Amino acid sequence: MQKLRITYLALVVGALATLSSGVYPVSAKTPEDLNHDADQAVQTLISTNPTAATVAKQAKAVLIFPNIVKAGLVFGGAYGEGELKQGMQVDGYYNSITASWGLQAGAQSYGYVVFLMNDKAIKYIHETNGWEIGTGPTVVVVNEGVAKNLSSTSLKDDAYAFIFDQQGLMASLSIEGTKISHIKNP
């Protein structure tokens, strides 16, 4: 049994090492790189997703994680760095960490953007030591089904999250249980 656990751990570490070897960049090297990647990610999302464009017009701030790397084999994890923007100004840098266990295997990268729709959501992210998605402000993960029912007049929740640019192979994808924490510099 112990040998099996060590094998699983070695496979997860190997998958993360493979992803970080340059096939998928794990994080930006400098704040400038992260700013560029975040701006590009939001522009790509808005130009390819009309629902995201509608939500973006009413958002008071946006959390942008242009590249999250996820790997797992029974036990897994995901990590990425991003930024909070209010208007055109960067309001801080954040990391996104997820740990999971269960029926899972594979590795992938993806990005996600969380549009913060009101002062309550912005205040929460500023005043907490970390925001665990699923607690605090209400976050709606927008998929095709949710997108069909959203319009500029139906945006009533605190935050809307869009997952995009998935690459690789993983059995499931969710931001539920993700913890977002402030960092001084990426």
PDB file of N, CA and C in Angstrom, residues 102-163:
ATOM      1  N   GLY A 102      -9.766  12.231  -5.176  1.00  0.00           N
ATOM      2  CA  GLY A 102     -10.913  11.506  -5.701  1.00  0.00           C
ATOM      3  C   GLY A 102     -10.577  10.895  -7.038  1.00  0.00           C
ATOM      4  N   LEU A 103     -11.587  10.563  -7.780  1.00  0.00           N
ATOM      5  CA  LEU A 103     -11.404   9.932  -9.076  1.00  0.00           C
ATOM      6  C   LEU A 103     -10.953  10.990 -10.081  1.00  0.00           C
ATOM      7  N   GLN A 104      -9.655  11.071 -10.304  1.00  0.00           N
ATOM      8  CA  GLN A 104      -9.092  12.040 -11.238  1.00  0.00           C
ATOM      9  C   GLN A 104      -7.763  11.520 -11.763  1.00  0.00           C
ATOM     10  N   ALA A 105      -7.468  11.878 -12.969  1.00  0.00           N
ATOM     11  CA  ALA A 105      -6.189  11.512 -13.577  1.00  0.00           C
ATOM     12  C   ALA A 105      -5.935  12.453 -14.744  1.00  0.00           C
ATOM     13  N   GLY A 106      -4.715  12.924 -14.860  1.00  0.00           N
ATOM     14  CA  GLY A 106      -4.351  13.751 -15.994  1.00  0.00           C
ATOM     15  C   GLY A 106      -3.706  15.057 -15.593  1.00  0.00           C
ATOM     16  N   ALA A 107      -3.509  15.896 -16.595  1.00  0.00           N
ATOM     17  CA  ALA A 107      -2.917  17.212 -16.382  1.00  0.00           C
ATOM     18  C   ALA A 107      -3.484  18.164 -17.432  1.00  0.00           C
ATOM     19  N   GLN A 108      -3.628  19.413 -17.065  1.00  0.00           N
ATOM     20  CA  GLN A 108      -4.122  20.404 -18.004  1.00  0.00           C
ATOM     21  C   GLN A 108      -3.772  21.803 -17.525  1.00  0.00           C
ATOM     22  N   SER A 109      -3.922  22.747 -18.423  1.00  0.00           N
ATOM     23  CA  SER A 109      -3.819  24.147 -18.053  1.00  0.00           C
ATOM     24  C   SER A 109      -5.082  24.840 -18.554  1.00  0.00           C
ATOM     25  N   TYR A 110      -5.424  25.923 -17.906  1.00  0.00           N
ATOM     26  CA  TYR A 110      -6.596  26.703 -18.268  1.00  0.00           C
ATOM     27  C   TYR A 110      -6.457  28.080 -17.628  1.00  0.00           C
ATOM     28  N   GLY A 111      -7.324  28.976 -17.985  1.00  0.00           N
ATOM     29  CA  GLY A 111      -7.378  30.277 -17.348  1.00  0.00           C
ATOM     30  C   GLY A 111      -8.778  30.506 -16.826  1.00  0.00           C
ATOM     31  N   TYR A 112      -8.904  31.419 -15.895  1.00  0.00           N
ATOM     32  CA  TYR A 112     -10.250  31.820 -15.491  1.00  0.00           C
ATOM     33  C   TYR A 112     -10.260  33.286 -15.072  1.00  0.00           C
ATOM     34  N   VAL A 113     -11.424  33.885 -15.257  1.00  0.00           N
ATOM     35  CA  VAL A 113     -11.651  35.286 -14.934  1.00  0.00           C
ATOM     36  C   VAL A 113     -12.885  35.343 -14.048  1.00  0.00           C
ATOM     37  N   VAL A 114     -12.791  36.127 -12.966  1.00  0.00           N
ATOM     38  CA  VAL A 114     -13.936  36.332 -12.081  1.00  0.00           C
ATOM     39  C   VAL A 114     -14.292  37.816 -12.123  1.00  0.00           C
ATOM     40  N   PHE A 115     -15.470  38.108 -12.655  1.00  0.00           N
ATOM     41  CA  PHE A 115     -15.956  39.482 -12.696  1.00  0.00           C
ATOM     42  C   PHE A 115     -16.659  39.778 -11.372  1.00  0.00           C
ATOM     43  N   LEU A 116     -16.159  40.774 -10.638  1.00  0.00           N
ATOM     44  CA  LEU A 116     -16.734  41.183  -9.360  1.00  0.00           C
ATOM     45  C   LEU A 116     -17.729  42.302  -9.648  1.00  0.00           C
ATOM     46  N   MET A 117     -18.979  42.072  -9.284  1.00  0.00           N
ATOM     47  CA  MET A 117     -20.059  42.944  -9.730  1.00  0.00           C
ATOM     48  C   MET A 117     -20.443  44.039  -8.750  1.00  0.00           C
ATOM     49  N   ASN A 118     -19.985  43.949  -7.498  1.00  0.00           N
ATOM     50  CA  ASN A 118     -20.407  44.954  -6.523  1.00  0.00           C
ATOM     51  C   ASN A 118     -19.303  45.235  -5.504  1.00  0.00           C
ATOM     52  N   ASP A 119     -19.518  46.272  -4.719  1.00  0.00           N
ATOM     53  CA  ASP A 119     -18.529  46.675  -3.712  1.00  0.00           C
ATOM     54  C   ASP A 119     -18.352  45.602  -2.638  1.00  0.00           C
ATOM     55  N   LYS A 120     -19.411  44.867  -2.327  1.00  0.00           N
ATOM     56  CA  LYS A 120     -19.334  43.801  -1.329  1.00  0.00           C
ATOM     57  C   LYS A 120     -18.275  42.767  -1.727  1.00  0.00           C
ATOM     58  N   ALA A 121     -18.259  42.345  -2.978  1.00  0.00           N
ATOM     59  CA  ALA A 121     -17.291  41.345  -3.446  1.00  0.00           C
ATOM     60  C   ALA A 121     -15.870  41.910  -3.421  1.00  0.00           C
ATOM     61  N   ILE A 122     -15.705  43.163  -3.824  1.00  0.00           N
ATOM     62  CA  ILE A 122     -14.380  43.788  -3.817  1.00  0.00           C
ATOM     63  C   ILE A 122     -13.877  43.948  -2.386  1.00  0.00           C
ATOM     64  N   LYS A 123     -14.749  44.390  -1.502  1.00  0.00           N
ATOM     65  CA  LYS A 123     -14.376  44.558  -0.093  1.00  0.00           C
ATOM     66  C   LYS A 123     -13.970  43.212   0.506  1.00  0.00           C
ATOM     67  N   TYR A 124     -14.695  42.158   0.172  1.00  0.00           N
ATOM     68  CA  TYR A 124     -14.390  40.835   0.714  1.00  0.00           C
ATOM     69  C   TYR A 124     -12.989  40.385   0.315  1.00  0.00           C
ATOM     70  N   ILE A 125     -12.640  40.557  -0.929  1.00  0.00           N
ATOM     71  CA  ILE A 125     -11.316  40.106  -1.369  1.00  0.00           C
ATOM     72  C   ILE A 125     -10.207  40.952  -0.751  1.00  0.00           C
ATOM     73  N   HIS A 126     -10.472  42.215  -0.491  1.00  0.00           N
ATOM     74  CA  HIS A 126      -9.469  43.076   0.143  1.00  0.00           C
ATOM     75  C   HIS A 126      -9.309  42.789   1.634  1.00  0.00           C
ATOM     76  N   GLU A 127     -10.390  42.426   2.302  1.00  0.00           N
ATOM     77  CA  GLU A 127     -10.356  42.323   3.761  1.00  0.00           C
ATOM     78  C   GLU A 127     -10.159  40.922   4.318  1.00  0.00           C
ATOM     79  N   THR A 128     -10.116  39.913   3.474  1.00  0.00           N
ATOM     80  CA  THR A 128      -9.926  38.551   3.983  1.00  0.00           C
ATOM     81  C   THR A 128      -8.498  38.084   3.717  1.00  0.00           C
ATOM     82  N   ASN A 129      -8.087  37.067   4.452  1.00  0.00           N
ATOM     83  CA  ASN A 129      -6.769  36.477   4.253  1.00  0.00           C
ATOM     84  C   ASN A 129      -6.776  35.450   3.138  1.00  0.00           C
ATOM     85  N   GLY A 130      -7.805  35.399   2.391  1.00  0.00           N
ATOM     86  CA  GLY A 130      -7.943  34.456   1.295  1.00  0.00           C
ATOM     87  C   GLY A 130      -9.409  34.173   1.070  1.00  0.00           C
ATOM     88  N   TRP A 131      -9.767  34.100  -0.176  1.00  0.00           N
ATOM     89  CA  TRP A 131     -11.156  33.870  -0.543  1.00  0.00           C
ATOM     90  C   TRP A 131     -11.265  32.458  -1.069  1.00  0.00           C
ATOM     91  N   GLU A 132     -11.992  31.626  -0.355  1.00  0.00           N
ATOM     92  CA  GLU A 132     -12.229  30.269  -0.838  1.00  0.00           C
ATOM     93  C   GLU A 132     -13.529  30.300  -1.630  1.00  0.00           C
ATOM     94  N   ILE A 133     -13.404  30.002  -2.939  1.00  0.00           N
ATOM     95  CA  ILE A 133     -14.591  30.011  -3.792  1.00  0.00           C
ATOM     96  C   ILE A 133     -15.599  29.016  -3.219  1.00  0.00           C
ATOM     97  N   GLY A 134     -16.812  29.466  -3.042  1.00  0.00           N
ATOM     98  CA  GLY A 134     -17.850  28.644  -2.422  1.00  0.00           C
ATOM     99  C   GLY A 134     -18.227  29.196  -1.056  1.00  0.00           C
ATOM    100  N   THR A 135     -17.392  30.107  -0.511  1.00  0.00           N
ATOM    101  CA  THR A 135     -17.723  30.819   0.721  1.00  0.00           C
ATOM    102  C   THR A 135     -17.645  32.309   0.408  1.00  0.00           C
ATOM    103  N   GLY A 136     -18.248  33.127   1.224  1.00  0.00           N
ATOM    104  CA  GLY A 136     -18.206  34.566   0.969  1.00  0.00           C
ATOM    105  C   GLY A 136     -19.164  34.950  -0.133  1.00  0.00           C
ATOM    106  N   PRO A 137     -18.748  35.902  -0.984  1.00  0.00           N
ATOM    107  CA  PRO A 137     -19.650  36.358  -2.055  1.00  0.00           C
ATOM    108  C   PRO A 137     -20.082  35.204  -2.968  1.00  0.00           C
ATOM    109  N   THR A 138     -21.288  35.317  -3.498  1.00  0.00           N
ATOM    110  CA  THR A 138     -21.833  34.302  -4.390  1.00  0.00           C
ATOM    111  C   THR A 138     -21.137  34.374  -5.746  1.00  0.00           C
ATOM    112  N   VAL A 139     -20.580  33.234  -6.172  1.00  0.00           N
ATOM    113  CA  VAL A 139     -19.916  33.156  -7.464  1.00  0.00           C
ATOM    114  C   VAL A 139     -20.700  32.191  -8.349  1.00  0.00           C
ATOM    115  N   VAL A 140     -21.054  32.653  -9.533  1.00  0.00           N
ATOM    116  CA  VAL A 140     -21.715  31.807 -10.514  1.00  0.00           C
ATOM    117  C   VAL A 140     -20.682  31.449 -11.576  1.00  0.00           C
ATOM    118  N   VAL A 141     -20.420  30.146 -11.742  1.00  0.00           N
ATOM    119  CA  VAL A 141     -19.531  29.703 -12.807  1.00  0.00           C
ATOM    120  C   VAL A 141     -20.369  29.628 -14.077  1.00  0.00           C
ATOM    121  N   VAL A 142     -19.990  30.406 -15.062  1.00  0.00           N
ATOM    122  CA  VAL A 142     -20.790  30.531 -16.276  1.00  0.00           C
ATOM    123  C   VAL A 142     -20.341  29.492 -17.295  1.00  0.00           C
ATOM    124  N   ASN A 143     -21.239  28.553 -17.559  1.00  0.00           N
ATOM    125  CA  ASN A 143     -21.031  27.580 -18.637  1.00  0.00           C
ATOM    126  C   ASN A 143     -22.090  27.868 -19.699  1.00  0.00           C
ATOM    127  N   GLU A 144     -22.177  27.017 -20.703  1.00  0.00           N
ATOM    128  CA  GLU A 144     -23.125  27.273 -21.795  1.00  0.00           C
ATOM    129  C   GLU A 144     -24.563  27.369 -21.313  1.00  0.00           C
ATOM    130  N   GLY A 145     -24.953  26.518 -20.372  1.00  0.00           N
ATOM    131  CA  GLY A 145     -26.326  26.542 -19.866  1.00  0.00           C
ATOM    132  C   GLY A 145     -26.648  27.818 -19.124  1.00  0.00           C
ATOM    133  N   VAL A 146     -25.751  28.254 -18.245  1.00  0.00           N
ATOM    134  CA  VAL A 146     -25.962  29.494 -17.495  1.00  0.00           C
ATOM    135  C   VAL A 146     -25.952  30.682 -18.448  1.00  0.00           C
ATOM    136  N   ALA A 147     -25.050  30.667 -19.425  1.00  0.00           N
ATOM    137  CA  ALA A 147     -24.904  31.789 -20.358  1.00  0.00           C
ATOM    138  C   ALA A 147     -26.193  32.071 -21.119  1.00  0.00           C
ATOM    139  N   LYS A 148     -26.972  31.042 -21.420  1.00  0.00           N
ATOM    140  CA  LYS A 148     -28.220  31.222 -22.171  1.00  0.00           C
ATOM    141  C   LYS A 148     -29.224  32.069 -21.402  1.00  0.00           C
ATOM    142  N   ASN A 149     -29.130  32.067 -20.070  1.00  0.00           N
ATOM    143  CA  ASN A 149     -30.102  32.775 -19.248  1.00  0.00           C
ATOM    144  C   ASN A 149     -29.585  34.102 -18.692  1.00  0.00           C
ATOM    145  N   LEU A 150     -28.364  34.491 -19.050  1.00  0.00           N
ATOM    146  CA  LEU A 150     -27.813  35.741 -18.545  1.00  0.00           C
ATOM    147  C   LEU A 150     -28.026  36.878 -19.537  1.00  0.00           C
ATOM    148  N   SER A 151     -28.350  38.027 -18.976  1.00  0.00           N
ATOM    149  CA  SER A 151     -28.429  39.253 -19.777  1.00  0.00           C
ATOM    150  C   SER A 151     -28.020  40.400 -18.870  1.00  0.00           C
ATOM    151  N   SER A 152     -27.877  41.555 -19.423  1.00  0.00           N
ATOM    152  CA  SER A 152     -27.460  42.709 -18.618  1.00  0.00           C
ATOM    153  C   SER A 152     -28.464  43.026 -17.508  1.00  0.00           C
ATOM    154  N   THR A 153     -29.699  42.623 -17.659  1.00  0.00           N
ATOM    155  CA  THR A 153     -30.708  42.889 -16.627  1.00  0.00           C
ATOM    156  C   THR A 153     -30.829  41.765 -15.604  1.00  0.00           C
ATOM    157  N   SER A 154     -30.230  40.608 -15.875  1.00  0.00           N
ATOM    158  CA  SER A 154     -30.360  39.491 -14.933  1.00  0.00           C
ATOM    159  C   SER A 154     -29.107  39.278 -14.082  1.00  0.00           C
ATOM    160  N   LEU A 155     -28.147  40.175 -14.164  1.00  0.00           N
ATOM    161  CA  LEU A 155     -26.908  40.040 -13.394  1.00  0.00           C
ATOM    162  C   LEU A 155     -27.148  40.504 -11.956  1.00  0.00           C
ATOM    163  N   LYS A 156     -27.450  39.564 -11.072  1.00  0.00           N
ATOM    164  CA  LYS A 156     -27.796  39.900  -9.694  1.00  0.00           C
ATOM    165  C   LYS A 156     -26.816  39.330  -8.676  1.00  0.00           C
ATOM    166  N   ASP A 157     -25.936  38.420  -9.071  1.00  0.00           N
ATOM    167  CA  ASP A 157     -25.015  37.793  -8.126  1.00  0.00           C
ATOM    168  C   ASP A 157     -23.772  38.651  -7.925  1.00  0.00           C
ATOM    169  N   ASP A 158     -22.969  38.284  -6.903  1.00  0.00           N
ATOM    170  CA  ASP A 158     -21.780  39.062  -6.545  1.00  0.00           C
ATOM    171  C   ASP A 158     -20.657  38.929  -7.564  1.00  0.00           C
ATOM    172  N   ALA A 159     -20.530  37.745  -8.164  1.00  0.00           N
ATOM    173  CA  ALA A 159     -19.398  37.506  -9.068  1.00  0.00           C
ATOM    174  C   ALA A 159     -19.775  36.434 -10.090  1.00  0.00           C
ATOM    175  N   TYR A 160     -19.153  36.549 -11.264  1.00  0.00           N
ATOM    176  CA  TYR A 160     -19.359  35.580 -12.343  1.00  0.00           C
ATOM    177  C   TYR A 160     -17.995  35.128 -12.833  1.00  0.00           C
ATOM    178  N   ALA A 161     -17.789  33.806 -12.874  1.00  0.00           N
ATOM    179  CA  ALA A 161     -16.504  33.236 -13.278  1.00  0.00           C
ATOM    180  C   ALA A 161     -16.627  32.545 -14.629  1.00  0.00           C
ATOM    181  N   PHE A 162     -15.632  32.757 -15.466  1.00  0.00           N
ATOM    182  CA  PHE A 162     -15.552  32.134 -16.788  1.00  0.00           C
ATOM    183  C   PHE A 162     -14.238  31.368 -16.872  1.00  0.00           C
ATOM    184  N   ILE A 163     -14.321  30.100 -17.211  1.00  0.00           N
ATOM    185  CA  ILE A 163     -13.141  29.264 -17.418  1.00  0.00           C
ATOM    186  C   ILE A 163     -12.909  29.185 -18.919  1.00  0.00           C
TER     187      ILE A 163
END
